[in-house]
Amino acid sequence: MPHNIKFGTDGFRAIIAEDFTFKNVELITKSIAIYIKNRYGADKPVLIGYDTRFMADKFAKFSAEILQSLGYKVLLSNAFLPTPAIAYCAKHLCSAGAIMFTASHNPPEYCGIKYIPDYAGPATNAITDEIVANIGIEPQPSGKKHEIQTFCAKDYYFAALEELIDFDKIKTLKTKIIFDPLYATAQGYFDTILNKNGIEVTTIHNWTDPLYGGHMPEPKEQYLGELKQLVLSNQNAVGFSNDGDADRYGVFDENGEYVTPNEVMTILLNHLIKYKKAKGKLIKTVAGSLMLDKTAEIYNIEVIETAVGFKHVGEAMRENPTIIGGEESGGLSIGVHIPEKDGILANLLVLEAMAYAQKPLFELKKEIKELIKTNYINKRYDLKLSEEQKQKMLDLFLNTPPTSFAGKAVTKTCKKDGVKFYMDDNNSWILIRFSGTEPLLRIYFESPDENFIEQAFNEIKRTC
């Protein structure tokens, strides 16, 4: 019987040798096989890839052998690879989708498995619900026997990026580019495609370490100290990073200041409209900044707001003409690419935005704040509570919502994902929701008033 298999916002993740076991990989692979046969038949190839985590390549090979034994055609990646690269190939190699072994930005002791359909984006709830419902059902072999083939995603993916990014324009920058792949899958991708197009990059931590240097493989400021110091010690330098499977990004400007995902998305929205003449809508989550909404309003761009999780963003991108879609946790893509977050593309677009404007990144940040005439402060607090405490707290705010926080009146609530409160200053909001990837209750704040954020958080903590 399945053991603690639960799909979150982006597949199944668990601690290796506890719940992430070969037995559970077998159960999930077979359940995906049933879904594939029902949806595509058994003749299209299934792609399988993996990141740099401990045993990820072994789990991938094991999964490939199970599918082979059931009569499926299998294409197994010849090396570790980023999620956006295998997602791109899932669509453009006419496959029945892909199985990716990754736990993204989770701690080193985790591994994960997710199914990527042939539209190249995260599986929707309807798809994962069907996969979960298949767990424990034994699929029927087709009687066919195919040799497991290997594939290299890099050439296909690089060709796609070279269609999207103006590398000749980036060549005109005089800025030093420093890159930290965090010992993970972006090594040999972001830096290599820039080198391939005649652009120099200084790369650190470009070897495989399944312990990620003793840190989280997450491109947040607290894990990028060495990158920050290198940016500060070099004149006119910018820093870039990606997470464990390269679907998230991290950016430092020339002053060594971390550029938040909300700021990056807003800079890129402005760039894509102003210089690339992109048409369509802005897709953002309920945790995304109002700076995006205000920029969209200036350009008369429609905004679609989704629940948190790129599967919701990706679904909206597939249903709407899109300029850019993304989330505050560091994932984005553009409408002419794939509906899957792509941290490598995001980093390249930042360089392209600098090159088109012929301005340093810190000036692009400053311009955005001047454009929207508001300096927003964003904070997120993660509370480790028991399941009972988390549910009790969320139920309290859902069922008996407060009428005010820290002296600001609540004018509107949204229950698209947890509960979101909008304040009467039209510039502040609070979002309370469960994490879909970690056992946490997340509390998000945005306001130009830092005192409001601190006071409101203290009010919420007192309810725990």
Short mmCIF file of C-alpha atoms in Angstrom, two decimals:
data_model
loop_
_atom_site.label_atom_id
_atom_site.label_comp_id
_atom_site.label_asym_id
_atom_site.label_seq_id
_atom_site.Cartn_x
_atom_site.Cartn_y
_atom_site.Cartn_z
CA MET A 1 0.00 0.00 0.00
CA PRO A 2 1.16 3.58 -0.60
CA HIS A 3 3.03 5.16 2.28
CA ASN A 4 2.39 8.87 2.94
CA ILE A 5 2.16 9.85 -0.73
CA LYS A 6 0.70 13.33 -1.03
CA PHE A 7 0.99 15.62 -4.03
CA GLY A 8 1.54 19.29 -3.20
CA THR A 9 1.57 22.29 -5.53
CA ASP A 10 4.37 20.74 -7.60
CA GLY A 11 4.39 16.96 -7.24
CA PHE A 12 5.41 14.61 -4.43
CA ARG A 13 8.37 15.54 -2.21
CA ALA A 14 9.65 13.69 0.83
CA ILE A 15 12.77 12.81 2.79
CA ILE A 16 14.92 10.20 1.05
CA ALA A 17 14.68 6.74 2.64
CA GLU A 18 11.75 7.77 4.83
CA ASP A 19 8.82 8.43 2.50
CA PHE A 20 10.83 8.94 -0.69
CA THR A 21 11.63 5.29 -1.38
CA PHE A 22 11.98 3.02 -4.37
CA LYS A 23 8.65 1.44 -3.44
CA ASN A 24 6.84 4.78 -3.52
CA VAL A 25 8.63 5.70 -6.77
CA GLU A 26 7.34 2.43 -8.22
CA LEU A 27 3.78 3.16 -7.08
CA ILE A 28 3.84 6.70 -8.49
CA THR A 29 5.49 5.66 -11.77
CA LYS A 30 2.84 3.00 -12.32
CA SER A 31 0.05 5.45 -11.52
CA ILE A 32 1.51 7.92 -14.02
CA ALA A 33 1.75 5.09 -16.57
CA ILE A 34 -1.99 4.44 -16.21
CA TYR A 35 -2.73 8.15 -16.67
CA ILE A 36 -0.51 8.29 -19.77
CA LYS A 37 -2.14 5.23 -21.33
CA ASN A 38 -5.62 6.66 -20.74
CA ARG A 39 -4.66 10.09 -22.08
CA TYR A 40 -2.13 9.38 -24.84
CA GLY A 41 -2.03 5.65 -25.43
CA ALA A 42 1.21 3.73 -25.04
CA ASP A 43 3.01 4.68 -28.26
CA LYS A 44 4.33 8.19 -27.52
CA PRO A 45 7.67 8.38 -25.69
CA VAL A 46 7.85 9.36 -22.03
CA LEU A 47 10.75 11.63 -21.05
CA ILE A 48 12.49 11.12 -17.71
CA GLY A 49 14.93 13.56 -16.12
CA TYR A 50 16.57 14.29 -12.79
CA ASP A 51 18.40 16.98 -10.83
CA THR A 52 21.66 16.80 -8.84
CA ARG A 53 20.15 15.43 -5.62
CA PHE A 54 21.43 12.32 -3.90
CA MET A 55 20.09 9.22 -5.72
CA ALA A 56 17.98 11.26 -8.16
CA ASP A 57 19.67 9.61 -11.15
CA LYS A 58 19.11 6.16 -9.62
CA PHE A 59 15.42 6.87 -9.00
CA ALA A 60 15.10 8.12 -12.60
CA LYS A 61 16.70 4.99 -14.06
CA PHE A 62 14.47 2.80 -11.85
CA SER A 63 11.38 4.66 -13.06
CA ALA A 64 12.52 4.28 -16.69
CA GLU A 65 12.92 0.53 -16.22
CA ILE A 66 9.41 0.22 -14.79
CA LEU A 67 7.90 2.03 -17.78
CA GLN A 68 10.01 -0.07 -20.14
CA SER A 69 8.72 -3.27 -18.50
CA LEU A 70 5.17 -2.06 -19.14
CA GLY A 71 5.89 -1.57 -22.85
CA TYR A 72 6.37 2.21 -22.96
CA LYS A 73 8.93 4.04 -25.06
CA VAL A 74 11.27 5.85 -22.69
CA LEU A 75 13.73 8.67 -23.30
CA LEU A 76 16.03 9.05 -20.29
CA SER A 77 18.10 12.21 -19.94
CA ASN A 78 21.82 11.61 -20.47
CA ALA A 79 22.67 14.01 -17.60
CA PHE A 80 21.05 16.08 -14.87
CA LEU A 81 19.00 18.92 -16.29
CA PRO A 82 16.82 21.87 -15.30
CA THR A 83 13.06 21.46 -15.03
CA PRO A 84 12.41 24.14 -17.72
CA ALA A 85 14.66 22.23 -20.14
CA ILE A 86 12.78 18.93 -19.79
CA ALA A 87 9.46 20.80 -19.79
CA TYR A 88 10.39 22.39 -23.12
CA CYS A 89 11.33 18.99 -24.53
CA ALA A 90 8.10 17.44 -23.25
CA LYS A 91 6.22 19.73 -25.60
CA HIS A 92 8.57 19.89 -28.57
CA LEU A 93 9.54 16.22 -28.82
CA CYS A 94 5.89 15.17 -29.26
CA SER A 95 5.99 13.16 -26.05
CA ALA A 96 3.40 11.83 -23.64
CA GLY A 97 4.89 14.17 -21.07
CA ALA A 98 7.85 13.91 -18.72
CA ILE A 99 8.66 12.59 -15.27
CA MET A 100 11.13 14.80 -13.41
CA PHE A 101 12.95 13.77 -10.26
CA THR A 102 13.58 16.92 -8.27
CA ALA A 103 12.74 18.52 -4.96
CA SER A 104 13.50 21.98 -6.36
CA HIS A 105 14.54 24.31 -3.51
CA ASN A 106 13.80 21.90 -0.64
CA PRO A 107 16.59 20.87 1.80
CA PRO A 108 19.21 18.34 0.61
CA GLU A 109 17.61 15.37 2.38
CA TYR A 110 14.54 15.65 0.13
CA CYS A 111 13.86 14.22 -3.30
CA GLY A 112 10.73 14.59 -5.39
CA ILE A 113 8.88 13.38 -8.46
CA LYS A 114 6.49 15.27 -10.68
CA TYR A 115 4.71 14.68 -13.94
CA ILE A 116 4.92 17.36 -16.64
CA PRO A 117 2.21 17.01 -19.33
CA ASP A 118 2.93 17.59 -23.01
CA TYR A 119 1.85 21.24 -22.78
CA ALA A 120 5.15 21.86 -20.90
CA GLY A 121 3.69 23.23 -17.68
CA PRO A 122 2.89 21.92 -14.22
CA ALA A 123 0.21 19.28 -13.95
CA THR A 124 -3.15 20.71 -12.90
CA ASN A 125 -5.06 19.51 -9.85
CA ALA A 126 -7.33 17.43 -12.09
CA ILE A 127 -4.31 15.58 -13.50
CA THR A 128 -2.58 14.99 -10.15
CA ASP A 129 -5.89 13.91 -8.59
CA GLU A 130 -6.22 11.28 -11.31
CA ILE A 131 -2.63 10.15 -10.80
CA VAL A 132 -3.13 9.86 -7.05
CA ALA A 133 -6.37 7.91 -7.62
CA ASN A 134 -4.38 5.38 -9.69
CA ILE A 135 -1.91 4.65 -6.88
CA GLY A 136 -2.09 1.00 -5.90
CA ILE A 137 -3.64 -0.10 -9.21
CA GLU A 138 -1.43 -2.49 -11.16
CA PRO A 139 -1.13 -1.42 -14.84
CA GLN A 140 -1.35 -4.02 -17.58
CA PRO A 141 1.83 -4.48 -19.67
CA SER A 142 1.38 -4.00 -23.41
CA GLY A 143 3.61 -6.92 -24.30
CA LYS A 144 5.92 -4.63 -26.30
CA LYS A 145 9.60 -4.22 -25.55
CA HIS A 146 11.53 -1.04 -26.35
CA GLU A 147 15.11 -0.25 -25.47
CA ILE A 148 15.50 2.75 -23.18
CA GLN A 149 16.91 5.59 -25.27
CA THR A 150 18.77 8.64 -23.98
CA PHE A 151 18.28 12.24 -25.01
CA CYS A 152 20.11 15.54 -24.51
CA ALA A 153 17.82 18.46 -23.73
CA LYS A 154 20.47 21.16 -23.92
CA ASP A 155 20.53 21.71 -27.69
CA TYR A 156 16.73 21.91 -27.98
CA TYR A 157 16.46 24.23 -25.00
CA PHE A 158 19.32 26.50 -26.10
CA ALA A 159 17.74 26.84 -29.54
CA ALA A 160 14.52 28.00 -27.87
CA LEU A 161 16.33 30.56 -25.71
CA GLU A 162 18.22 31.91 -28.71
CA GLU A 163 14.87 32.60 -30.39
CA LEU A 164 13.65 34.53 -27.34
CA ILE A 165 16.71 36.45 -26.12
CA ASP A 166 18.67 39.13 -27.98
CA PHE A 167 22.20 37.99 -27.11
CA ASP A 168 23.74 40.52 -29.51
CA LYS A 169 22.12 43.26 -27.45
CA ILE A 170 23.42 41.74 -24.21
CA LYS A 171 26.94 41.80 -25.73
CA THR A 172 26.80 45.60 -25.66
CA LEU A 173 26.71 45.62 -21.85
CA LYS A 174 29.93 46.57 -20.07
CA THR A 175 28.67 44.89 -16.90
CA LYS A 176 30.51 41.98 -15.27
CA ILE A 177 28.24 38.94 -14.92
CA ILE A 178 28.72 36.62 -11.93
CA PHE A 179 26.75 33.40 -11.61
CA ASP A 180 26.11 30.95 -8.77
CA PRO A 181 24.22 27.77 -9.81
CA LEU A 182 24.32 26.59 -6.17
CA TYR A 183 26.00 23.29 -7.17
CA ALA A 184 22.82 22.37 -9.04
CA THR A 185 21.27 21.95 -12.48
CA ALA A 186 21.81 25.44 -13.91
CA GLN A 187 25.56 24.78 -14.15
CA GLY A 188 26.38 24.41 -17.82
CA TYR A 189 23.18 26.18 -18.84
CA PHE A 190 22.94 29.90 -17.96
CA ASP A 191 26.71 30.48 -18.15
CA THR A 192 27.23 28.17 -21.12
CA ILE A 193 24.61 29.77 -23.36
CA LEU A 194 26.07 33.20 -22.61
CA ASN A 195 29.58 31.91 -23.40
CA LYS A 196 28.24 30.30 -26.57
CA ASN A 197 27.07 33.74 -27.67
CA GLY A 198 30.35 35.46 -26.90
CA ILE A 199 29.45 36.83 -23.44
CA GLU A 200 31.81 36.30 -20.50
CA VAL A 201 30.56 34.97 -17.17
CA THR A 202 32.34 34.30 -13.89
CA THR A 203 30.82 31.17 -12.33
CA ILE A 204 31.18 29.85 -8.79
CA HIS A 205 29.95 26.58 -7.23
CA ASN A 206 29.78 24.97 -10.67
CA TRP A 207 30.30 21.40 -9.52
CA THR A 208 27.83 18.88 -8.18
CA ASP A 209 27.32 18.72 -4.41
CA PRO A 210 24.15 16.93 -3.22
CA LEU A 211 24.53 18.75 0.13
CA TYR A 212 24.56 22.14 -1.67
CA GLY A 213 27.45 23.46 0.38
CA GLY A 214 25.51 22.87 3.57
CA HIS A 215 22.72 25.28 2.62
CA MET A 216 19.32 25.23 0.95
CA PRO A 217 19.51 25.17 -2.87
CA GLU A 218 17.33 28.28 -2.95
CA PRO A 219 18.40 31.58 -4.56
CA LYS A 220 17.40 33.79 -1.64
CA GLU A 221 19.70 36.44 -0.24
CA GLN A 222 20.51 34.48 2.93
CA TYR A 223 21.96 31.61 0.86
CA LEU A 224 23.89 33.78 -1.60
CA GLY A 225 26.46 35.46 0.64
CA GLU A 226 29.47 34.60 -1.51
CA LEU A 227 27.74 35.80 -4.67
CA LYS A 228 26.82 39.08 -2.99
CA GLN A 229 30.39 39.65 -1.81
CA LEU A 230 31.74 39.02 -5.31
CA VAL A 231 29.30 41.54 -6.76
CA LEU A 232 30.37 44.12 -4.17
CA SER A 233 34.08 43.46 -4.71
CA ASN A 234 33.86 43.95 -8.48
CA GLN A 235 33.10 47.27 -10.10
CA ASN A 236 29.90 47.36 -12.19
CA ALA A 237 28.91 43.74 -11.56
CA VAL A 238 25.57 41.97 -11.29
CA GLY A 239 24.92 38.56 -9.76
CA PHE A 240 22.56 35.76 -10.79
CA SER A 241 21.59 32.41 -9.30
CA ASN A 242 19.12 29.56 -9.74
CA ASP A 243 17.61 27.01 -7.41
CA GLY A 244 18.04 23.23 -7.36
CA ASP A 245 16.19 22.59 -10.62
CA ALA A 246 16.70 26.07 -12.12
CA ASP A 247 13.05 27.06 -12.28
CA ARG A 248 13.60 29.90 -9.78
CA TYR A 249 16.03 32.80 -9.96
CA GLY A 250 17.95 35.17 -7.69
CA VAL A 251 19.39 38.53 -8.73
CA PHE A 252 21.76 41.13 -7.22
CA ASP A 253 22.17 44.62 -8.67
CA GLU A 254 25.42 46.59 -9.00
CA ASN A 255 25.13 47.83 -5.41
CA GLY A 256 24.96 44.29 -4.08
CA GLU A 257 21.27 44.69 -3.28
CA TYR A 258 18.98 41.72 -3.76
CA VAL A 259 16.36 42.40 -6.42
CA THR A 260 13.13 40.79 -5.24
CA PRO A 261 11.07 38.60 -7.59
CA ASN A 262 8.29 41.23 -7.48
CA GLU A 263 10.79 43.86 -8.63
CA VAL A 264 12.21 41.57 -11.31
CA MET A 265 8.74 40.79 -12.67
CA THR A 266 7.82 44.48 -12.75
CA ILE A 267 11.07 45.44 -14.50
CA LEU A 268 10.50 42.68 -17.07
CA LEU A 269 6.84 43.58 -17.59
CA ASN A 270 7.95 47.13 -18.38
CA HIS A 271 10.76 45.86 -20.63
CA LEU A 272 8.60 43.41 -22.58
CA ILE A 273 5.92 46.01 -23.28
CA LYS A 274 8.21 48.96 -23.94
CA TYR A 275 11.01 47.34 -25.95
CA LYS A 276 9.74 43.95 -27.16
CA LYS A 277 6.22 45.21 -27.97
CA ALA A 278 4.68 42.20 -26.20
CA LYS A 279 0.89 41.94 -26.17
CA GLY A 280 -1.41 40.11 -23.79
CA LYS A 281 -2.17 39.95 -20.10
CA LEU A 282 -0.26 39.90 -16.84
CA ILE A 283 -0.72 36.70 -14.82
CA LYS A 284 0.17 36.92 -11.14
CA THR A 285 -0.75 35.15 -7.91
CA VAL A 286 -2.62 36.56 -4.93
CA ALA A 287 0.79 36.90 -3.22
CA GLY A 288 2.15 39.12 -6.01
CA SER A 289 2.90 42.79 -5.44
CA LEU A 290 0.64 45.72 -6.21
CA MET A 291 3.59 47.23 -8.07
CA LEU A 292 2.70 44.77 -10.85
CA ASP A 293 -0.94 45.86 -10.86
CA LYS A 294 0.01 49.54 -10.93
CA THR A 295 2.44 49.04 -13.80
CA ALA A 296 -0.17 47.07 -15.72
CA GLU A 297 -2.69 49.85 -15.11
CA ILE A 298 -0.30 52.44 -16.58
CA TYR A 299 -0.04 50.36 -19.77
CA ASN A 300 -3.74 49.43 -19.76
CA ILE A 301 -2.89 45.74 -19.40
CA GLU A 302 -5.42 43.32 -17.94
CA VAL A 303 -4.34 41.47 -14.79
CA ILE A 304 -5.40 37.92 -13.98
CA GLU A 305 -4.81 36.85 -10.38
CA THR A 306 -4.53 33.17 -9.47
CA ALA A 307 -4.00 31.04 -6.39
CA VAL A 308 -0.37 30.59 -5.31
CA GLY A 309 1.54 27.92 -7.22
CA PHE A 310 2.82 28.03 -10.77
CA LYS A 311 0.39 25.32 -11.86
CA HIS A 312 -2.33 27.96 -11.49
CA VAL A 313 -0.24 30.60 -13.27
CA GLY A 314 0.64 28.14 -16.03
CA GLU A 315 -2.99 27.15 -16.51
CA ALA A 316 -3.98 30.81 -16.86
CA MET A 317 -1.12 31.34 -19.32
CA ARG A 318 -2.44 28.50 -21.47
CA GLU A 319 -5.90 30.03 -21.47
CA ASN A 320 -4.93 33.66 -22.13
CA PRO A 321 -2.60 35.63 -24.38
CA THR A 322 0.16 36.45 -21.91
CA ILE A 323 3.00 38.93 -21.65
CA ILE A 324 4.44 37.52 -18.45
CA GLY A 325 3.28 35.20 -15.70
CA GLY A 326 4.91 34.68 -12.35
CA GLU A 327 4.87 34.48 -8.59
CA GLU A 328 6.57 36.21 -5.68
CA SER A 329 8.61 33.12 -4.78
CA GLY A 330 10.86 33.53 -7.82
CA GLY A 331 9.21 31.76 -10.73
CA LEU A 332 8.22 33.33 -14.05
CA SER A 333 7.80 32.70 -17.73
CA ILE A 334 6.62 34.63 -20.77
CA GLY A 335 3.76 33.94 -23.13
CA VAL A 336 5.93 33.11 -26.15
CA HIS A 337 7.86 30.47 -24.17
CA ILE A 338 6.43 27.60 -22.08
CA PRO A 339 3.83 27.80 -19.28
CA GLU A 340 6.42 26.62 -16.75
CA LYS A 341 8.62 28.74 -14.54
CA ASP A 342 12.09 29.19 -16.01
CA GLY A 343 14.78 30.75 -13.82
CA ILE A 344 17.41 30.66 -16.56
CA LEU A 345 15.16 32.59 -18.93
CA ALA A 346 14.38 35.07 -16.13
CA ASN A 347 18.06 35.83 -15.56
CA LEU A 348 18.67 36.27 -19.29
CA LEU A 349 15.69 38.62 -19.58
CA VAL A 350 17.11 40.81 -16.81
CA LEU A 351 20.34 41.17 -18.79
CA GLU A 352 18.33 41.90 -21.92
CA ALA A 353 16.30 44.58 -20.10
CA MET A 354 19.52 46.27 -18.98
CA ALA A 355 20.93 46.10 -22.50
CA TYR A 356 17.86 47.56 -24.21
CA ALA A 357 17.59 50.40 -21.71
CA GLN A 358 21.39 50.80 -21.56
CA LYS A 359 21.03 51.36 -17.85
CA PRO A 360 22.34 49.54 -14.78
CA LEU A 361 19.96 47.30 -12.93
CA PHE A 362 19.76 49.55 -9.87
CA GLU A 363 18.49 52.36 -12.10
CA LEU A 364 15.81 50.09 -13.58
CA LYS A 365 14.65 49.35 -10.02
CA LYS A 366 14.56 53.06 -9.24
CA GLU A 367 12.61 53.84 -12.42
CA ILE A 368 9.89 51.35 -11.52
CA LYS A 369 9.37 52.94 -8.11
CA GLU A 370 9.20 56.37 -9.72
CA LEU A 371 6.74 55.06 -12.32
CA ILE A 372 4.27 53.69 -9.76
CA LYS A 373 4.97 56.45 -7.21
CA THR A 374 4.98 54.00 -4.28
CA ASN A 375 7.75 52.23 -2.41
CA TYR A 376 6.22 48.91 -1.36
CA ILE A 377 7.61 46.74 1.43
CA ASN A 378 6.94 43.01 1.13
CA LYS A 379 7.45 40.52 3.93
CA ARG A 380 6.59 36.87 4.43
CA TYR A 381 6.62 35.03 7.72
CA ASP A 382 6.52 31.23 7.91
CA LEU A 383 5.00 29.71 11.04
CA LYS A 384 5.81 26.12 11.97
CA LEU A 385 2.64 25.06 13.73
CA SER A 386 1.03 21.70 14.30
CA GLU A 387 -1.55 20.65 11.71
CA GLU A 388 -4.24 21.28 14.28
CA GLN A 389 -2.92 24.76 15.09
CA LYS A 390 -2.58 25.69 11.42
CA GLN A 391 -6.11 24.60 10.54
CA LYS A 392 -7.57 26.25 13.64
CA MET A 393 -5.83 29.53 12.85
CA LEU A 394 -6.81 29.55 9.18
CA ASP A 395 -10.40 28.59 10.01
CA LEU A 396 -10.55 31.48 12.46
CA PHE A 397 -9.58 34.05 9.83
CA LEU A 398 -11.78 32.43 7.17
CA ASN A 399 -14.92 32.16 9.30
CA THR A 400 -14.66 35.26 11.47
CA PRO A 401 -12.48 37.67 9.50
CA PRO A 402 -11.24 40.75 11.38
CA THR A 403 -12.58 44.15 10.43
CA SER A 404 -9.20 45.84 10.90
CA PHE A 405 -5.48 45.25 11.35
CA ALA A 406 -3.09 47.68 13.10
CA GLY A 407 -5.52 50.56 12.74
CA LYS A 408 -6.33 50.00 9.05
CA ALA A 409 -9.84 48.90 8.14
CA VAL A 410 -10.41 45.77 6.01
CA THR A 411 -12.36 46.76 2.91
CA LYS A 412 -12.34 43.44 1.03
CA THR A 413 -11.45 39.78 1.52
CA CYS A 414 -10.45 37.20 -1.08
CA LYS A 415 -10.60 33.44 -0.47
CA LYS A 416 -8.96 32.32 -3.71
CA ASP A 417 -6.08 30.80 -1.72
CA GLY A 418 -6.34 30.91 2.06
CA VAL A 419 -7.65 34.36 2.92
CA LYS A 420 -6.42 37.77 1.76
CA PHE A 421 -7.38 41.06 3.41
CA TYR A 422 -7.26 44.37 1.55
CA MET A 423 -6.86 47.55 3.63
CA ASP A 424 -8.60 50.89 3.29
CA ASP A 425 -5.42 52.73 2.22
CA ASN A 426 -5.59 50.80 -1.11
CA ASN A 427 -1.87 50.08 -0.74
CA SER A 428 -1.76 47.37 1.94
CA TRP A 429 -2.83 43.74 2.14
CA ILE A 430 -2.32 40.57 4.19
CA LEU A 431 -2.49 36.98 2.92
CA ILE A 432 -2.68 33.88 5.17
CA ARG A 433 -2.37 30.47 3.51
CA PHE A 434 -0.92 26.98 3.81
CA SER A 435 2.32 26.26 1.97
CA GLY A 436 1.85 23.74 -0.84
CA THR A 437 5.46 22.50 -0.65
CA GLU A 438 6.40 22.65 3.05
CA PRO A 439 4.57 22.06 6.39
CA LEU A 440 4.15 25.76 7.09
CA LEU A 441 1.53 28.45 7.48
CA ARG A 442 2.65 31.41 5.38
CA ILE A 443 1.67 34.99 6.18
CA TYR A 444 2.37 37.62 3.51
CA PHE A 445 2.28 41.39 3.93
CA GLU A 446 2.57 44.31 1.55
CA SER A 447 2.44 47.97 2.49
CA PRO A 448 4.44 51.17 2.13
CA ASP A 449 4.19 51.36 5.94
CA GLU A 450 6.64 49.03 7.72
CA ASN A 451 5.11 49.81 11.13
CA PHE A 452 1.77 48.51 9.88
CA ILE A 453 3.38 45.22 8.85
CA GLU A 454 5.07 44.73 12.22
CA GLN A 455 1.97 45.61 14.23
CA ALA A 456 -0.33 43.49 12.07
CA PHE A 457 1.98 40.48 12.33
CA ASN A 458 2.07 40.81 16.12
CA GLU A 459 -1.75 40.88 16.15
CA ILE A 460 -1.89 37.70 14.08
CA LYS A 461 0.71 35.91 16.24
CA ARG A 462 -1.38 36.55 19.32
CA THR A 463 -4.13 34.38 17.84
CA CYS A 464 -1.85 31.30 17.64
#
